[in-house]
């Protein structure tokens, strides 16, 4: 069997809602339909489906039953992939390899999430999940409710070790918001200045509300195929992939909260035959401002302690030398886990970015992380 | 600081519904030690390496099992945050509360809140010591600023 080259030929999004409405399955089915329409395919032409969901938080998360729910026919590949937030980026690689080996020909990857409920905000949804057993049970019994206090501990440690300041975090929030202003799908587009950032309510020091992504109900899907539709969109190829799953020990002598992800980027770049300087846009997973800073350094886009100065220099923002999270990221765009950076990379490489288009963008790094920056999945994408 | 309402002593920070599971929990030895006022943590039975709370095979020597034993209750702050979001229905405190990642003298790291309300949290590197809150029926380790026998704060 000859190895088959595939490309991302379909992209579908639901509206991103900051209000309750729609189950994850309904949203996933809609995104899938939109991606097939975008690719010019009938639903019967799909023979592979990979499903990613938010883990643990909600009982109605999507899984392999989505194939039946979304009206698909017989499939040759169907999996619920689970690597926490790294899932989506990893799914795209799984789809590419399945097509290459002939397991399936036309594969969709879909992610949906519906944390917003009529009763209580998404913050409450997260705060009330996690259970009372094991380490998580002890943490919750110690007031670690939801994910913000955890990332606040990471942020406090990271700022102490690297000599950073809270203004570094603010620079990331401002850059994300500036990009979001050009993205019609972004949920937070109001212009943001440093004073407004500094007046934002503290959630868990040093993280303010504007340091945190705002959850949405929504879904996104992509379709990969070796069959390129004529003149619909620029196909986007996966030319590199890398993964890293550092097992950091919570023990004296090591950093417990960060470090160990660089191999994912090194491997993806090596496969692509590119260096960091060849990348036109960086699309990183940014549930909190601190994560953008942490990943810039961890992935080798700046030297130790230089992520804060880099952000403050304006390099990440529109017009900067290192365009990062060009749709506003998860912070100001929409929080659909790994779909957020993936979708934005596809939009940029198609040249469909409108007001936030990075001129001449041909290559992108997409980074997905899971857990407490425990799992890294990176892709290098190229406009075909 | 616990206040007594009828016969039920309530935690200063959280509602009792957040009490950890104890029976059959992977951390059961920690809670049973805590009930006796001891901080009991897991070590490799062969090489003595400090293990993570749910770790069951030593990453140093690959020995299976964990030997739970009382440890020196002194530690230092590895990281710390003041939580300002007071989750309605779960958090009883009316002011921001601290959460610290405490590095014990024996090498373990534990994410804990303070024994009592603490308006000014310790800094990274500060010395702390472990006591126990009561959340529902469960004794839960918590940190307190370390003081000398004369009541002065000890240097880290
Ligand atoms: Zn050992």
Short mmCIF file of C-alpha atoms and ligand atoms in Angstrom, two decimals:
data_model
loop_
_atom_site.label_atom_id
_atom_site.label_comp_id
_atom_site.label_asym_id
_atom_site.label_seq_id
_atom_site.Cartn_x
_atom_site.Cartn_y
_atom_site.Cartn_z
CA UNK A 1 0.00 0.00 0.00
CA UNK A 2 1.48 3.34 -0.97
CA UNK A 3 1.65 6.04 1.65
CA UNK A 4 -1.03 8.60 1.05
CA UNK A 5 -0.52 12.29 1.66
CA UNK A 6 -3.48 14.07 3.16
CA UNK A 7 -4.41 17.64 3.97
CA UNK A 8 -6.93 19.47 6.08
CA UNK A 9 -9.64 20.32 3.55
CA UNK A 10 -12.61 21.12 5.78
CA UNK A 11 -13.15 23.38 8.77
CA UNK A 12 -16.41 23.88 10.63
CA UNK A 13 -17.31 25.96 13.67
CA UNK A 14 -20.49 26.53 15.59
CA UNK A 15 -21.12 30.01 16.92
CA UNK A 16 -19.20 30.41 20.20
CA UNK A 17 -21.75 31.08 22.90
CA UNK A 18 -21.09 32.59 26.30
CA UNK A 19 -24.64 31.67 27.28
CA UNK A 20 -26.15 28.25 28.01
CA UNK A 21 -27.64 26.38 25.09
CA UNK A 22 -26.99 23.24 23.09
CA UNK A 23 -25.68 19.91 24.30
CA UNK A 24 -22.15 18.92 23.41
CA UNK A 25 -23.50 16.30 21.00
CA UNK A 26 -25.73 18.80 19.18
CA UNK A 27 -22.86 21.26 18.90
CA UNK A 28 -20.48 18.54 17.68
CA UNK A 29 -22.94 17.40 15.01
CA UNK A 30 -23.35 20.98 13.79
CA UNK A 31 -19.61 21.59 13.58
CA UNK A 32 -19.14 18.30 11.76
CA UNK A 33 -21.82 19.22 9.22
CA UNK A 34 -20.19 22.61 8.71
CA UNK A 35 -16.77 21.02 8.16
CA UNK A 36 -18.17 18.58 5.59
CA UNK A 37 -19.95 21.43 3.78
CA UNK A 38 -16.73 23.42 3.86
CA UNK A 39 -14.91 20.48 2.26
CA UNK A 40 -17.70 19.88 -0.25
CA UNK A 41 -18.32 16.35 1.05
CA UNK A 42 -21.49 14.40 1.76
CA UNK A 43 -21.72 12.83 5.21
CA UNK A 44 -21.66 9.39 3.58
CA UNK A 45 -18.20 10.10 2.23
CA UNK A 46 -16.70 10.14 5.70
CA UNK A 47 -15.19 6.83 6.80
CA UNK A 48 -13.31 7.95 9.89
CA UNK A 49 -14.31 9.95 12.95
CA UNK A 50 -12.13 10.97 15.89
CA UNK A 51 -13.89 12.52 18.87
CA UNK A 52 -12.44 14.70 21.61
CA UNK A 53 -14.30 15.89 24.68
CA UNK A 54 -13.75 17.85 27.82
CA UNK A 55 -12.82 15.29 30.46
CA UNK A 56 -14.30 14.56 33.80
CA UNK A 57 -16.30 17.72 34.20
CA UNK A 58 -19.64 16.82 32.68
CA UNK A 59 -21.63 13.62 32.22
CA UNK A 60 -22.96 14.54 28.74
CA UNK A 61 -19.60 14.77 27.03
CA UNK A 62 -19.32 13.49 23.49
CA UNK A 63 -17.85 10.11 22.66
CA UNK A 64 -18.03 7.43 20.00
CA UNK A 65 -21.84 7.49 20.09
CA UNK A 66 -21.50 10.77 18.20
CA UNK A 67 -21.23 8.78 14.95
CA UNK A 68 -24.83 7.63 15.35
CA UNK A 69 -26.02 10.93 16.81
CA UNK A 70 -24.55 12.87 13.88
CA UNK A 71 -26.21 10.64 11.30
CA UNK A 72 -23.04 9.11 9.90
CA UNK A 73 -22.96 5.78 8.07
CA UNK A 74 -20.64 2.82 8.58
CA UNK A 75 -17.12 3.88 9.48
CA UNK A 76 -13.74 2.17 9.25
CA UNK A 77 -12.18 4.27 12.00
CA UNK A 78 -13.94 5.57 15.14
CA UNK A 79 -12.15 6.58 18.34
CA UNK A 80 -12.66 8.75 21.37
CA UNK A 81 -9.19 10.19 21.92
CA UNK A 82 -8.25 11.30 25.42
CA UNK A 83 -5.03 13.13 26.27
CA UNK A 84 -6.75 15.94 28.14
CA UNK A 85 -6.21 19.30 26.45
CA UNK A 86 -3.64 17.83 24.06
CA UNK A 87 -6.33 15.65 22.48
CA UNK A 88 -7.33 17.77 19.48
CA UNK A 89 -3.84 18.34 18.21
CA UNK A 90 -3.05 14.66 18.68
CA UNK A 91 -6.24 13.67 16.82
CA UNK A 92 -5.09 15.47 13.69
CA UNK A 93 -1.91 13.42 13.68
CA UNK A 94 -3.90 10.24 14.28
CA UNK A 95 -6.10 11.08 11.31
CA UNK A 96 -3.09 11.81 9.10
CA UNK A 97 -1.46 8.48 9.99
CA UNK A 98 -4.71 6.55 9.50
CA UNK A 99 -5.03 7.96 6.00
CA UNK A 100 -1.36 7.29 5.29
CA UNK A 101 -1.69 3.62 6.24
CA UNK A 102 -5.04 3.15 4.52
CA UNK A 103 -7.09 2.57 7.67
CA UNK A 104 -9.47 5.24 6.47
CA UNK A 105 -9.63 7.71 3.61
CA UNK A 106 -11.61 10.71 4.80
CA UNK A 107 -11.39 11.42 8.51
CA UNK A 108 -13.08 14.08 10.63
CA UNK A 109 -11.82 15.26 14.01
CA UNK A 110 -14.37 16.97 16.23
CA UNK A 111 -14.30 18.59 19.66
CA UNK A 112 -17.31 19.95 21.51
CA UNK A 113 -17.85 21.39 24.95
CA UNK A 114 -20.87 22.79 26.75
CA UNK A 115 -19.79 23.85 30.24
CA UNK A 116 -22.33 26.68 30.46
CA UNK A 117 -25.49 25.61 32.19
CA UNK A 118 -28.70 27.47 32.98
CA UNK A 119 -27.86 27.11 36.68
CA UNK A 120 -24.57 28.77 37.64
CA UNK A 121 -21.69 30.01 35.54
CA UNK A 122 -18.94 27.94 33.99
CA UNK A 123 -16.62 28.84 36.85
CA UNK A 124 -19.05 27.15 39.18
CA UNK A 125 -19.26 24.14 36.89
CA UNK A 126 -15.51 23.74 37.15
CA UNK A 127 -15.40 24.55 40.86
CA UNK A 128 -17.95 21.84 41.58
CA UNK A 129 -16.19 19.15 39.60
CA UNK A 130 -13.22 17.05 40.58
CA UNK A 131 -14.60 14.73 43.25
CA UNK A 132 -13.28 14.12 46.73
CA UNK A 133 -10.88 11.23 46.28
CA UNK A 134 -7.13 10.96 45.95
CA UNK A 135 -4.83 13.95 45.56
CA UNK A 136 -7.58 15.97 43.92
CA UNK A 137 -9.78 15.31 46.95
CA UNK A 138 -7.11 16.66 49.29
CA UNK A 139 -6.58 19.70 47.07
CA UNK A 140 -10.30 20.45 46.95
CA UNK A 141 -10.48 20.02 50.73
CA UNK A 142 -7.72 22.66 50.82
CA UNK A 143 -9.69 25.20 48.78
CA UNK A 144 -8.34 24.41 45.31
CA UNK A 145 -11.67 24.71 43.50
CA UNK A 146 -11.60 24.79 39.72
CA UNK A 147 -8.36 25.21 37.81
CA UNK A 148 -7.50 28.84 38.61
CA UNK A 149 -5.78 28.30 42.00
CA UNK A 150 -3.66 25.56 40.44
CA UNK A 151 -2.49 27.76 37.59
CA UNK A 152 -2.03 30.57 40.11
CA UNK A 153 0.45 28.39 42.01
CA UNK A 154 2.19 27.69 38.72
CA UNK A 155 2.21 31.40 37.88
CA UNK A 156 3.53 32.47 41.28
CA UNK A 157 6.32 29.90 41.09
CA UNK A 158 7.15 30.72 37.49
CA UNK A 159 7.32 34.47 38.11
CA UNK A 160 9.54 33.87 41.16
CA UNK A 161 11.93 31.59 39.27
CA UNK A 162 12.16 33.68 36.09
CA UNK A 163 12.09 37.10 37.74
CA UNK A 164 8.89 38.07 35.94
CA UNK A 165 6.24 40.54 37.02
CA UNK A 166 2.43 40.70 36.87
CA UNK A 167 2.78 43.26 34.07
CA UNK A 168 4.21 40.46 31.93
CA UNK A 169 0.89 38.66 32.33
CA UNK A 170 -0.96 41.83 31.39
CA UNK A 171 1.07 42.18 28.18
CA UNK A 172 -0.13 38.74 27.10
CA UNK A 173 -3.75 39.63 27.84
CA UNK A 174 -3.46 42.87 25.85
CA UNK A 175 -1.86 41.16 22.85
CA UNK A 176 -4.56 38.49 22.79
CA UNK A 177 -7.30 41.10 22.96
CA UNK A 178 -5.72 43.15 20.19
CA UNK A 179 -5.77 40.10 17.91
CA UNK A 180 -9.33 39.21 18.92
CA UNK A 181 -10.55 42.54 17.59
CA UNK A 182 -9.96 41.20 14.09
CA UNK A 183 -11.69 37.86 14.74
CA UNK A 184 -15.48 37.78 14.29
CA UNK A 185 -15.61 34.45 16.18
CA UNK A 186 -13.89 35.90 19.26
CA UNK A 187 -16.12 36.30 22.31
CA UNK A 188 -14.15 39.17 23.89
CA UNK A 189 -13.40 41.95 21.41
CA UNK A 190 -13.72 45.11 23.49
CA UNK A 191 -10.43 47.06 23.26
CA UNK A 192 -8.32 46.52 26.36
CA UNK A 193 -5.67 48.80 27.89
CA UNK A 194 -3.19 48.27 30.69
CA UNK A 195 -5.21 50.24 33.26
CA UNK A 196 -8.33 48.20 32.56
CA UNK A 197 -6.26 45.03 32.90
CA UNK A 198 -4.84 46.17 36.24
CA UNK A 199 -8.36 46.97 37.49
CA UNK A 200 -9.64 43.51 36.58
CA UNK A 201 -10.80 41.57 39.66
CA UNK A 202 -8.24 39.25 41.23
CA UNK A 203 -9.27 35.59 41.04
CA UNK A 204 -6.24 33.92 42.62
CA UNK A 205 -3.00 35.88 42.91
CA UNK A 206 -1.37 36.72 40.56
CA UNK A 207 -4.16 35.78 38.11
CA UNK A 208 -6.91 38.31 37.46
CA UNK A 209 -10.12 37.62 35.62
CA UNK A 210 -8.50 38.97 32.44
CA UNK A 211 -5.70 36.40 32.83
CA UNK A 212 -8.22 33.59 32.42
CA UNK A 213 -9.96 32.24 29.33
CA UNK A 214 -13.71 32.48 29.39
CA UNK A 215 -15.48 29.16 28.73
CA UNK A 216 -17.93 28.88 25.84
CA UNK A 217 -20.43 26.38 24.57
CA UNK A 218 -19.27 25.45 21.11
CA UNK A 219 -17.67 22.95 18.81
CA UNK A 220 -15.21 22.76 15.96
CA UNK A 221 -14.39 20.09 13.41
CA UNK A 222 -11.79 19.53 10.71
CA UNK A 223 -11.73 17.04 7.84
CA UNK A 224 -8.57 15.43 6.46
CA UNK A 225 -8.47 13.68 3.11
CA UNK A 226 -6.00 12.79 0.35
CA UNK A 227 -8.56 14.07 -2.16
CA UNK A 228 -8.16 17.80 -2.52
CA UNK A 229 -11.32 19.58 -3.60
CA UNK A 230 -10.77 21.90 -6.54
CA UNK A 231 -10.30 25.56 -5.67
CA UNK A 232 -12.39 25.64 -2.51
CA UNK A 233 -9.78 26.59 0.06
CA UNK A 234 -6.05 26.34 0.31
CA UNK A 235 -5.41 22.82 1.65
CA UNK A 236 -3.35 22.77 4.85
CA UNK A 237 -0.80 20.01 5.26
CA UNK A 238 0.57 18.54 8.46
CA UNK A 239 4.31 18.52 7.85
CA UNK A 240 5.55 17.87 11.39
CA UNK A 241 4.34 16.47 14.66
CA UNK A 242 5.84 16.03 18.09
CA UNK A 243 4.71 14.95 21.51
CA UNK A 244 6.11 15.23 25.00
CA UNK A 245 4.73 13.81 28.21
CA UNK A 246 7.12 14.90 30.94
CA UNK A 247 6.61 13.19 34.28
CA UNK A 248 7.61 15.94 36.66
CA UNK A 249 7.93 14.78 40.24
CA UNK A 250 6.37 16.67 43.10
CA UNK A 251 9.49 16.32 45.17
CA UNK A 252 12.21 18.60 46.52
CA UNK A 253 14.96 19.33 44.03
CA UNK A 254 12.83 19.61 40.88
CA UNK A 255 10.37 22.13 39.52
CA UNK A 256 6.95 20.56 39.94
CA UNK A 257 4.91 23.04 37.93
CA UNK A 258 6.58 23.46 34.56
CA UNK A 259 9.29 22.20 32.23
CA UNK A 260 9.80 19.25 29.93
CA UNK A 261 7.75 20.08 26.84
CA UNK A 262 10.41 21.19 24.41
CA UNK A 263 10.83 17.82 22.67
CA UNK A 264 7.33 18.20 21.19
CA UNK A 265 8.44 21.30 19.28
CA UNK A 266 11.89 19.97 18.44
CA UNK A 267 10.43 16.79 16.94
CA UNK A 268 7.74 18.64 15.00
CA UNK A 269 10.28 21.05 13.53
CA UNK A 270 12.73 18.26 12.71
CA UNK A 271 10.09 16.33 10.80
CA UNK A 272 9.07 19.49 8.96
CA UNK A 273 12.68 20.36 8.19
CA UNK A 274 12.13 23.84 9.57
CA UNK A 275 13.62 25.96 12.31
CA UNK A 276 11.78 28.28 14.68
CA UNK A 277 12.62 31.28 12.54
CA UNK A 278 10.75 29.71 9.59
CA UNK A 279 7.42 29.76 11.42
CA UNK A 280 5.09 32.56 10.38
CA UNK A 281 2.57 32.26 13.22
CA UNK A 282 2.51 30.59 16.63
CA UNK A 283 -0.80 29.24 17.85
CA UNK A 284 -0.37 28.14 21.45
CA UNK A 285 -2.78 26.83 24.05
CA UNK A 286 -3.48 29.74 26.40
CA UNK A 287 -6.10 29.03 29.08
CA UNK A 288 -4.25 31.55 31.27
CA UNK A 289 -1.81 34.33 30.37
CA UNK A 290 0.92 32.59 32.36
CA UNK A 291 0.75 29.59 30.04
CA UNK A 292 1.66 31.66 26.98
CA UNK A 293 4.75 32.98 28.77
CA UNK A 294 5.66 29.57 30.08
CA UNK A 295 5.32 27.90 26.66
CA UNK A 296 7.28 30.59 24.78
CA UNK A 297 10.25 29.82 26.99
CA UNK A 298 9.65 26.09 27.26
CA UNK A 299 9.31 25.74 23.48
CA UNK A 300 12.51 27.69 22.90
CA UNK A 301 11.10 30.87 21.34
CA UNK A 302 13.04 32.95 23.86
CA UNK A 303 15.82 32.47 26.36
CA UNK A 304 15.32 31.79 30.07
CA UNK A 305 13.57 34.69 31.75
CA UNK A 306 12.94 36.45 28.42
CA UNK A 307 9.26 35.61 27.85
CA UNK A 308 8.04 38.58 29.90
CA UNK A 309 10.28 41.11 28.14
CA UNK A 310 9.27 39.57 24.80
CA UNK A 311 5.58 40.03 25.60
CA UNK A 312 6.15 43.57 26.88
CA UNK A 313 8.02 44.46 23.67
CA UNK A 314 4.84 43.89 21.67
CA UNK A 315 6.36 41.01 19.68
CA UNK A 316 3.33 38.78 20.21
CA UNK A 317 0.75 41.40 19.21
CA UNK A 318 -0.46 42.52 15.75
CA UNK A 319 2.49 43.95 13.86
CA UNK A 320 4.99 42.23 16.16
CA UNK A 321 7.89 40.02 15.14
CA UNK A 322 6.40 36.83 16.62
CA UNK A 323 2.65 36.82 15.84
CA UNK A 324 1.17 34.60 18.54
CA UNK A 325 -2.42 33.47 19.08
CA UNK A 326 -3.58 35.58 16.20
CA UNK A 327 -7.29 35.02 16.72
CA UNK A 328 -7.15 36.14 20.34
CA UNK A 329 -6.32 32.64 21.58
CA UNK A 330 -8.40 31.05 24.28
CA UNK A 331 -8.03 34.18 26.39
CA UNK A 332 -10.01 36.54 24.17
CA UNK A 333 -11.05 34.36 21.23
CA UNK A 334 -12.85 31.26 22.43
CA UNK A 335 -11.92 28.39 24.71
CA UNK A 336 -12.33 25.17 22.80
CA UNK A 337 -9.18 23.53 24.14
CA UNK A 338 -6.86 22.40 21.31
CA UNK A 339 -9.32 23.42 18.61
CA UNK A 340 -8.61 27.07 19.37
CA UNK A 341 -4.99 27.08 18.15
CA UNK A 342 -5.71 24.54 15.39
CA UNK A 343 -8.62 26.49 13.92
CA UNK A 344 -6.70 29.75 13.94
CA UNK A 345 -3.71 28.17 12.20
CA UNK A 346 -5.96 26.84 9.44
CA UNK A 347 -7.66 30.23 9.02
CA UNK A 348 -4.30 31.99 8.75
CA UNK A 349 -2.79 29.47 6.31
CA UNK A 350 -5.88 29.69 4.12
CA UNK A 351 -5.45 33.44 4.09
CA UNK A 352 -8.96 33.82 5.51
CA UNK A 353 -7.94 35.87 8.55
CA UNK A 354 -9.53 39.12 7.37
CA UNK A 355 -8.60 41.96 9.69
CA UNK A 356 -6.21 39.78 11.67
CA UNK A 357 -4.56 38.05 8.72
CA UNK A 358 -0.79 37.81 9.07
CA UNK A 359 0.51 38.77 5.65
CA UNK A 360 2.02 35.88 3.77
CA UNK A 361 1.53 33.29 6.52
CA UNK A 362 2.58 29.92 5.06
CA UNK A 363 3.66 27.96 8.12
CA UNK A 364 2.26 27.67 11.63
CA UNK A 365 3.09 25.95 14.87
CA UNK A 366 0.06 24.58 16.71
CA UNK A 367 0.54 23.60 20.33
CA UNK A 368 -1.85 21.65 22.52
CA UNK A 369 -1.29 21.01 26.20
CA UNK A 370 -3.13 18.84 28.67
CA UNK A 371 -3.40 18.57 32.42
CA UNK A 372 -1.17 20.98 34.26
CA UNK A 373 1.08 21.43 31.24
CA UNK A 374 1.79 17.71 31.55
CA UNK A 375 1.05 16.73 27.95
CA UNK A 376 2.27 18.48 24.84
CA UNK A 377 1.16 17.81 21.26
CA UNK A 378 2.56 20.05 18.55
CA UNK A 379 2.01 20.25 14.83
CA UNK A 380 3.72 22.19 12.11
CA UNK A 381 1.21 23.09 9.42
CA UNK A 382 1.89 24.44 5.96
CA UNK A 383 -0.30 25.97 3.29
CA UNK A 384 -0.19 23.49 0.39
CA UNK B 1 -9.75 28.62 64.19
CA UNK B 2 -12.86 26.52 64.50
CA UNK B 3 -16.20 27.74 65.65
CA UNK B 4 -18.59 25.42 67.39
CA UNK B 5 -22.19 25.40 66.26
CA UNK B 6 -24.13 22.99 68.45
CA UNK B 7 -21.97 19.89 68.52
CA UNK B 8 -20.53 20.29 65.02
CA UNK B 9 -17.16 22.03 64.76
CA UNK B 10 -17.06 23.78 61.41
CA UNK B 11 -14.00 24.48 59.33
CA UNK B 12 -13.05 28.15 58.93
CA UNK B 13 -12.76 27.82 55.16
CA UNK B 14 -14.98 25.23 53.55
CA UNK B 15 -18.29 23.46 53.85
CA UNK B 16 -18.19 19.88 55.09
CA UNK B 17 -19.35 18.54 51.70
CA UNK B 18 -15.76 19.07 50.53
CA UNK B 19 -14.44 16.61 53.13
CA UNK B 20 -12.23 14.06 51.38
CA UNK B 21 -13.23 10.45 50.94
CA UNK B 22 -11.35 8.40 53.53
CA UNK B 23 -12.48 4.77 53.37
CA UNK B 24 -10.67 3.00 50.58
CA UNK B 25 -9.11 6.24 49.39
CA UNK B 26 -5.57 6.13 47.98
CA UNK B 27 -4.71 8.69 50.69
CA UNK B 28 -6.34 6.73 53.55
CA UNK B 29 -3.06 6.36 55.53
CA UNK B 30 -2.58 10.14 55.39
CA UNK B 31 -6.03 10.75 56.85
CA UNK B 32 -5.75 8.12 59.53
CA UNK B 33 -2.39 9.59 60.56
CA UNK B 34 -3.90 13.07 60.50
CA UNK B 35 -6.66 11.90 62.86
CA UNK B 36 -3.86 11.11 65.34
CA UNK B 37 -2.16 14.46 64.73
CA UNK B 38 0.64 13.00 62.61
CA UNK B 39 1.66 13.88 59.08
CA UNK B 40 2.04 10.47 57.44
CA UNK B 41 3.46 10.31 53.90
CA UNK B 42 4.57 7.59 51.46
CA UNK B 43 8.16 6.47 50.87
CA UNK B 44 9.69 3.77 48.73
CA UNK B 45 9.96 0.68 50.96
CA UNK B 46 13.33 -0.24 49.39
CA UNK B 47 15.29 2.97 48.77
CA UNK B 48 13.37 5.43 50.94
CA UNK B 49 12.65 7.93 48.17
CA UNK B 50 9.78 10.31 48.97
CA UNK B 51 6.89 9.20 46.74
CA UNK B 52 3.97 11.22 45.43
CA UNK B 53 0.72 10.63 47.25
CA UNK B 54 -0.76 8.33 44.60
CA UNK B 55 2.54 6.86 43.39
CA UNK B 56 2.76 3.10 43.82
CA UNK B 57 6.01 2.19 42.08
CA UNK B 58 9.28 3.95 42.88
CA UNK B 59 10.68 5.93 39.95
CA UNK B 60 14.17 5.54 41.43
CA UNK B 61 14.44 1.77 41.96
CA UNK B 62 11.15 0.42 40.50
CA UNK B 63 10.10 -1.22 43.77
CA UNK B 64 6.35 -1.62 44.10
CA UNK B 65 4.51 -0.42 47.18
CA UNK B 66 4.55 2.53 49.52
CA UNK B 67 5.66 2.71 53.10
CA UNK B 68 3.57 5.37 54.86
CA UNK B 69 5.28 6.84 57.88
CA UNK B 70 5.22 9.96 60.04
CA UNK B 71 7.44 12.81 58.85
CA UNK B 72 8.99 15.95 60.24
CA UNK B 73 6.10 18.47 60.14
CA UNK B 74 8.36 21.33 59.05
CA UNK B 75 8.55 22.65 55.54
CA UNK B 76 9.01 25.68 53.31
CA UNK B 77 6.74 27.40 50.82
CA UNK B 78 7.45 26.32 47.23
CA UNK B 79 4.64 28.42 45.76
CA UNK B 80 1.65 30.30 47.16
CA UNK B 81 -1.52 32.06 46.01
CA UNK B 82 -4.30 34.02 47.69
CA UNK B 83 -7.62 32.83 46.34
CA UNK B 84 -10.00 35.77 45.94
CA UNK B 85 -12.82 33.86 44.26
CA UNK B 86 -15.01 32.70 47.15
CA UNK B 87 -17.08 29.99 45.52
CA UNK B 88 -20.64 30.44 46.73
CA UNK B 89 -22.05 27.47 48.59
CA UNK B 90 -18.62 25.85 49.01
CA UNK B 91 -16.42 28.49 50.66
CA UNK B 92 -17.48 29.76 54.09
CA UNK B 93 -14.67 32.30 54.46
CA UNK B 94 -15.55 35.92 53.61
CA UNK B 95 -12.03 37.04 52.75
CA UNK B 96 -9.33 35.78 50.36
CA UNK B 97 -7.65 32.62 51.62
CA UNK B 98 -4.17 31.19 51.03
CA UNK B 99 -3.25 28.03 49.18
CA UNK B 100 0.41 27.02 49.30
CA UNK B 101 2.50 24.30 47.74
CA UNK B 102 4.50 23.27 50.79
CA UNK B 103 7.78 21.41 50.44
CA UNK B 104 8.31 19.20 53.45
CA UNK B 105 11.74 18.68 55.00
CA UNK B 106 11.53 15.03 53.87
CA UNK B 107 11.06 16.04 50.22
CA UNK B 108 7.31 15.71 49.62
CA UNK B 109 5.26 18.59 48.24
CA UNK B 110 1.67 19.13 49.41
CA UNK B 111 -0.88 21.71 48.28
CA UNK B 112 -2.59 22.94 51.45
CA UNK B 113 -4.45 25.87 52.89
CA UNK B 114 -3.67 27.49 56.24
CA UNK B 115 -4.76 26.21 59.64
CA UNK B 116 -6.50 29.51 60.38
CA UNK B 117 -7.58 32.55 58.36
CA UNK B 118 -4.44 34.30 57.15
CA UNK B 119 -4.80 37.77 55.66
CA UNK B 120 -1.09 37.97 54.79
CA UNK B 121 0.22 34.81 53.16
CA UNK B 122 3.78 33.57 53.59
CA UNK B 123 6.24 34.18 50.75
CA UNK B 124 7.98 31.57 48.65
CA UNK B 125 10.83 30.21 50.76
CA UNK B 126 9.20 31.00 54.11
CA UNK B 127 9.26 28.36 56.83
CA UNK B 128 5.96 26.71 57.73
CA UNK B 129 4.83 23.84 59.86
CA UNK B 130 1.92 21.43 59.51
CA UNK B 131 -1.16 21.22 61.72
CA UNK B 132 -4.62 19.79 61.07
CA UNK B 133 -8.00 21.30 60.24
CA UNK B 134 -11.19 19.37 60.75
CA UNK B 135 -13.43 19.27 57.69
CA UNK B 136 -16.58 17.31 58.44
CA UNK B 137 -15.29 14.15 60.11
CA UNK B 138 -11.89 14.29 58.47
CA UNK B 139 -8.62 15.74 59.76
CA UNK B 140 -6.87 17.51 56.87
CA UNK B 141 -3.27 18.78 56.98
CA UNK B 142 -2.84 22.56 56.84
CA UNK B 143 0.12 24.89 57.14
CA UNK B 144 0.88 27.46 59.76
CA UNK B 145 3.69 30.02 59.92
CA UNK B 146 6.55 28.39 61.81
CA UNK B 147 7.35 30.03 65.11
CA UNK B 148 10.13 29.46 67.58
CA UNK B 149 9.37 28.40 71.17
CA UNK B 150 9.45 32.12 71.97
CA UNK B 151 6.68 32.77 69.50
CA UNK B 152 8.88 34.53 66.96
CA UNK B 153 8.85 33.73 63.30
CA UNK B 154 11.75 31.48 62.40
CA UNK B 155 13.91 32.41 59.45
CA UNK B 156 13.63 29.95 56.56
ZN1 LIG C 1 12.90 3.15 45.48
#
